[in-house]
Short mmCIF file of C-alpha atoms in Angstrom, two decimals:
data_model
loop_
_atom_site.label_atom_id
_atom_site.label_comp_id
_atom_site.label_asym_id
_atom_site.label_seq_id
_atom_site.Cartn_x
_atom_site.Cartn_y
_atom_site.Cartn_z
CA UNK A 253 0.00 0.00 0.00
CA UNK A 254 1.21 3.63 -0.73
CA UNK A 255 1.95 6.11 1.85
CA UNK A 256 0.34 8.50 0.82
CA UNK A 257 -2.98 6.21 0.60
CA UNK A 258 -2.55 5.57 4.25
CA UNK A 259 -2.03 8.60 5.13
CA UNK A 260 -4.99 9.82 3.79
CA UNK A 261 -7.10 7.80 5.29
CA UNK A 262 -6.04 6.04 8.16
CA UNK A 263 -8.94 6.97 10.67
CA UNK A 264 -10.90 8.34 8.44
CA UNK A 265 -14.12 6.46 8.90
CA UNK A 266 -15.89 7.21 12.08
CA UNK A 267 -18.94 4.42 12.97
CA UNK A 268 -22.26 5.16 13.03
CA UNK A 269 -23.60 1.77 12.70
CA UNK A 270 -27.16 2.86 15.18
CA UNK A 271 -27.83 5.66 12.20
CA UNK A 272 -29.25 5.07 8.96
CA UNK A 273 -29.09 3.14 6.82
CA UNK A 274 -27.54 0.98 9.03
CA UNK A 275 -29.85 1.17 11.97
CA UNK A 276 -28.17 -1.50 13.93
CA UNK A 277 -29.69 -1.41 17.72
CA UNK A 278 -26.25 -0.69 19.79
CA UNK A 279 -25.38 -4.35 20.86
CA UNK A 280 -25.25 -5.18 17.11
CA UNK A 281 -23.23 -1.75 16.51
CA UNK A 282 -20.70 -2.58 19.22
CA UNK A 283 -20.34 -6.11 18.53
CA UNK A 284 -19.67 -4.34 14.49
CA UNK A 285 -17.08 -1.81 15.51
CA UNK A 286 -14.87 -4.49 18.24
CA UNK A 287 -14.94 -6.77 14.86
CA UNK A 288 -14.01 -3.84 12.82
CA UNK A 289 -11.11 -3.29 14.94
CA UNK A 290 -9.94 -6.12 14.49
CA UNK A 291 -9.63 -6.70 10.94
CA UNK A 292 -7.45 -6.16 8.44
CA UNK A 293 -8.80 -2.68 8.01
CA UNK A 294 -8.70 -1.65 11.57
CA UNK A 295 -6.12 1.36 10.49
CA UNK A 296 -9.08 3.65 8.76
CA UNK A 297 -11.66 3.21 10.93
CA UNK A 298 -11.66 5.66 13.75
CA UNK A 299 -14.38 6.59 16.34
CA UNK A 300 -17.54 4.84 17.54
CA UNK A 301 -20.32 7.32 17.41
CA UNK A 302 -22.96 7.61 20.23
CA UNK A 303 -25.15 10.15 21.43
CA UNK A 304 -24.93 11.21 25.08
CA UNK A 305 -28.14 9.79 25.85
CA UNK A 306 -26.42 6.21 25.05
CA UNK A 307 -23.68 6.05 26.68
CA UNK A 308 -24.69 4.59 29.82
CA UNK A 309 -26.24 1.71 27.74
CA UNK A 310 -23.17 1.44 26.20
CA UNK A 311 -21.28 1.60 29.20
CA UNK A 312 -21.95 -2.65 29.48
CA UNK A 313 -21.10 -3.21 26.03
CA UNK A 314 -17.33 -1.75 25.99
CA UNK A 315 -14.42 -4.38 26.10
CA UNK A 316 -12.54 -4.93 29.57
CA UNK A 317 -9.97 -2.59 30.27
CA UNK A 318 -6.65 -3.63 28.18
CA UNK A 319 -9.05 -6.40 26.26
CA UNK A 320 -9.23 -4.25 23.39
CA UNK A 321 -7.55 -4.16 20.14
CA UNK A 322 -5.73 -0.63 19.35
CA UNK A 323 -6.31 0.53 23.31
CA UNK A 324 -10.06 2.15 24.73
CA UNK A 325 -12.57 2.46 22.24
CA UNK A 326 -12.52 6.14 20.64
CA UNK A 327 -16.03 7.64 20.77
CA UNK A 328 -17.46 11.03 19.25
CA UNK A 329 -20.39 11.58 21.34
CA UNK A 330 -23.22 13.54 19.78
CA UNK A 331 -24.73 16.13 22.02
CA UNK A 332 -28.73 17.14 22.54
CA UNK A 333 -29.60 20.70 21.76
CA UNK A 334 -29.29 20.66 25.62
CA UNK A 335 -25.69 20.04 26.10
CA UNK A 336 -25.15 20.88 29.84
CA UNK A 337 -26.58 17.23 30.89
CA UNK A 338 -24.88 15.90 28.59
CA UNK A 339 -21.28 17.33 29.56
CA UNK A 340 -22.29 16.22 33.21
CA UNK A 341 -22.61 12.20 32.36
CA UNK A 342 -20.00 12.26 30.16
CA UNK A 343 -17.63 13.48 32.57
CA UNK A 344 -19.00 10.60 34.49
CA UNK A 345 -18.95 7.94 32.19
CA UNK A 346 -15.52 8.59 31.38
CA UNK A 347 -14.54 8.35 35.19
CA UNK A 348 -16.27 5.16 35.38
CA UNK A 349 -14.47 3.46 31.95
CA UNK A 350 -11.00 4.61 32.22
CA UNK A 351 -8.47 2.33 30.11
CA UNK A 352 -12.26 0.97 28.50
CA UNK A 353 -13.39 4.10 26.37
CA UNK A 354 -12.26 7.62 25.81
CA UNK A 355 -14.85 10.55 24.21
CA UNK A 356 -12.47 11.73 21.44
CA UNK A 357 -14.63 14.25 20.14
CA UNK A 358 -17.86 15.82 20.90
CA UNK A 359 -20.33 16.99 18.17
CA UNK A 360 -22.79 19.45 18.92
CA UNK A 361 -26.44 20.05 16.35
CA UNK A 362 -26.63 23.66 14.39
CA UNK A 363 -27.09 26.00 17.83
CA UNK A 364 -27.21 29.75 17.21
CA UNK A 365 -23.96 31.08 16.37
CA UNK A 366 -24.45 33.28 19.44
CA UNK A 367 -24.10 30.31 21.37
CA UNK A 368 -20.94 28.09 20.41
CA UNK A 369 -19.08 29.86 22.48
CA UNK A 370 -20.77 29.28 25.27
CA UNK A 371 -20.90 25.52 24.40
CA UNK A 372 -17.39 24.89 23.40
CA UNK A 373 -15.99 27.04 26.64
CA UNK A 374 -17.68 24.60 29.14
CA UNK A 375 -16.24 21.58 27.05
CA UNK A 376 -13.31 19.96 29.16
CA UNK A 377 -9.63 20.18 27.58
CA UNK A 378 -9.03 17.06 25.38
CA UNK A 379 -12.02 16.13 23.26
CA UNK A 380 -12.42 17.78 19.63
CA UNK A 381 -15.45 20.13 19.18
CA UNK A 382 -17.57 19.55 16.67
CA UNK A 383 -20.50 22.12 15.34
CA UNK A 384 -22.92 21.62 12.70
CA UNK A 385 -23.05 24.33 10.43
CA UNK A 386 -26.15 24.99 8.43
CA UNK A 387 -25.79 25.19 4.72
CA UNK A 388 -29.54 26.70 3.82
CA UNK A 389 -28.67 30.43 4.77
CA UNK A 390 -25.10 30.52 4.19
CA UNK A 391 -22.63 29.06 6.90
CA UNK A 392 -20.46 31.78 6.97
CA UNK A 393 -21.93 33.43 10.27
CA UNK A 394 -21.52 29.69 12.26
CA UNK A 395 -18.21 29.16 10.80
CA UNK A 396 -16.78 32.44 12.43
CA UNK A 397 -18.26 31.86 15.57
CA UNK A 398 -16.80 28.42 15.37
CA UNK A 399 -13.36 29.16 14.94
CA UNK A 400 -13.41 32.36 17.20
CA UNK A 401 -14.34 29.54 19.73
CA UNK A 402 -11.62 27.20 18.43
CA UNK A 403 -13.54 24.42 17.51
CA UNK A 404 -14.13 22.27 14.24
CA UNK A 405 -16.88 22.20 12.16
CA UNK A 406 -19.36 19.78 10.87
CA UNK A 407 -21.22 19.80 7.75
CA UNK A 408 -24.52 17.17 6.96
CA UNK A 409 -24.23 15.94 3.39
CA UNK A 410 -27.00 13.80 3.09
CA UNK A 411 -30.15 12.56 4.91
CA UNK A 412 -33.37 10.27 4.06
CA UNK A 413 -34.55 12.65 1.47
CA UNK A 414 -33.27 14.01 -1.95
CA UNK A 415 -33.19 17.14 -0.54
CA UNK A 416 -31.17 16.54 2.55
CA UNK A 417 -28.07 16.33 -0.48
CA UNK A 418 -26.98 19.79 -0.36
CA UNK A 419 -26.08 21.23 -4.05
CA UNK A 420 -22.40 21.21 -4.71
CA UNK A 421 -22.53 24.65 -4.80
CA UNK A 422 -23.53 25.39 -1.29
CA UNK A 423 -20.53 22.52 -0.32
CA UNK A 424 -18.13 24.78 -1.57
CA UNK A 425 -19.14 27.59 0.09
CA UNK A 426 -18.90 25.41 3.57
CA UNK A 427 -15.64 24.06 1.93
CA UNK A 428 -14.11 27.74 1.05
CA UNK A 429 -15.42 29.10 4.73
CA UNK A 430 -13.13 26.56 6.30
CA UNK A 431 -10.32 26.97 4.42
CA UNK A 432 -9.84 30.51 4.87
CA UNK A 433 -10.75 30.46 8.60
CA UNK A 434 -8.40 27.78 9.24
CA UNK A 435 -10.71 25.44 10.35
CA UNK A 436 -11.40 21.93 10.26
CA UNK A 437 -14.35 20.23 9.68
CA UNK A 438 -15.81 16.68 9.33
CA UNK A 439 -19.20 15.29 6.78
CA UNK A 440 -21.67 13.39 8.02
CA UNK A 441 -24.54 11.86 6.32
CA UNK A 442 -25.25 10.50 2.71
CA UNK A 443 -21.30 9.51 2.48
CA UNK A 444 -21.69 5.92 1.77
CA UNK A 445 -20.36 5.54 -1.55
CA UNK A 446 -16.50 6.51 -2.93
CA UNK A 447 -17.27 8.22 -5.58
CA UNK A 448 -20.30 10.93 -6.53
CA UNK A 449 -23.36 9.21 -8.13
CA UNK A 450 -26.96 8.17 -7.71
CA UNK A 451 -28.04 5.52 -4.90
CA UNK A 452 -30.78 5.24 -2.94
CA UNK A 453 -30.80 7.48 0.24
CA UNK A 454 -31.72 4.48 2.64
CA UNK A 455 -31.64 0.34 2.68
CA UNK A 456 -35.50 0.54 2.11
CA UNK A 457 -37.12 -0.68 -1.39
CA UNK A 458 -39.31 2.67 -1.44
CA UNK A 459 -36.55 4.79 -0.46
CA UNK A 460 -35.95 7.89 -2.93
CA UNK A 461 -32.94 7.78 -5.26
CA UNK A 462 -30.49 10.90 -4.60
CA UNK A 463 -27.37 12.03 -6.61
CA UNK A 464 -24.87 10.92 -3.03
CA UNK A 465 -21.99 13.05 -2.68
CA UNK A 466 -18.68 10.36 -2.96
CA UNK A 467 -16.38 10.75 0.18
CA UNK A 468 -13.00 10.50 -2.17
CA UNK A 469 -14.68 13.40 -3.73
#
């Protein structure tokens, strides 16, 4: 294999197995990811994601403490639109599963701009910050106030309907935003296919077909 392969993409692929179109209940999704990093391709895959509310159900699915392949499971934990809760029981959780599971990164839905700051300053040092930036009115106001708070940003690609696929147009303007604030960012959603084309949005026969945007691309 090529460097330069590998280092594109080692760790690439975060987990969402409980999301569409998997929709694996968590057992099944836990069970997926501990086989996952075991494998051959263990070396792209990187976090497990959860949302907070989860995480104590997860809590007696994670490997022993040292039983794990590659060390504690990495998990991006995806916040409600009420994140102080949260932040409280994941502080716990992660007291409770030391050596077993670390939160690597949190990800937080599209809140008003006026309030990532406020968000990302009560985050505790370590974990990445993650916001969602909304493409519909322009994302330049979030993207400021997410890197005048020093986090990342997160942009949804896809969904369950054709017109969760944002236009390529608007991506570039996400795409552009980051790159001359400095910032980096992560895509979620509709990203199950290589290379741009037209698939069905979800597993289901009925589901609508959608021109997908590739994840090489």
């Amino acid at each position: 294999m090529k460097r330069s392969l590998r280092a594109l993409l080692e760790s690439a692929i975060d987990y969402a197995g409980t999301f569409p179109p998997a929709r694996l209940e968590l057992g099944a999704a836990a069970r997926s990811y501990a086989r996952y990093r075991a494998g051959p391709h263990a070396w792209m895959l990187g976090r497990l994601i959860v949302p907070a509310s989860k995480l104590d159900d997860l809590e007696a699915l994670l490997p022993l403490a040292g039983a794990a392949p590659g060390g504690a499971w990495p998990l991006s934990v995806i916040l409600s639109p009420d994140p102080v809760p949260d932040l409280e029981r994941i502080e716990v959780f992660e007291r409770r599963n030391e050596g077993r599971a670390r939160v690597a990164s949190l990800e937080a839905p599209p809140p008003d701009p006026a309030r990532i700051r406020e968000t990302a300053s009560r985050v505790p040092v370590g974990p990445e910050r993650f916001f969602e930036a909304p493409l519909a009115a322009g994302p330049d106001e979030s993207l400021e106030a997410i890197a005048a708070a020093g986090a990342a940003a997160k942009v949804r690609t896809g969904g369950l309907r054709e017109d969760a696929f944002p236009r390529p147009a608007d991506l570039a303007l996400f795409l552009a935003g980051c790159r001359r604030l400095g910032t980096p960012f992560k895509a979620t959603s509709g990203l199950h296919h290589p290379i741009r084309g037209a698939h069905r949005a979800d597993t289901a026969p009925e589901s609508p077909v959608a021109v997908m945007h590739g994840y090489l691309n």
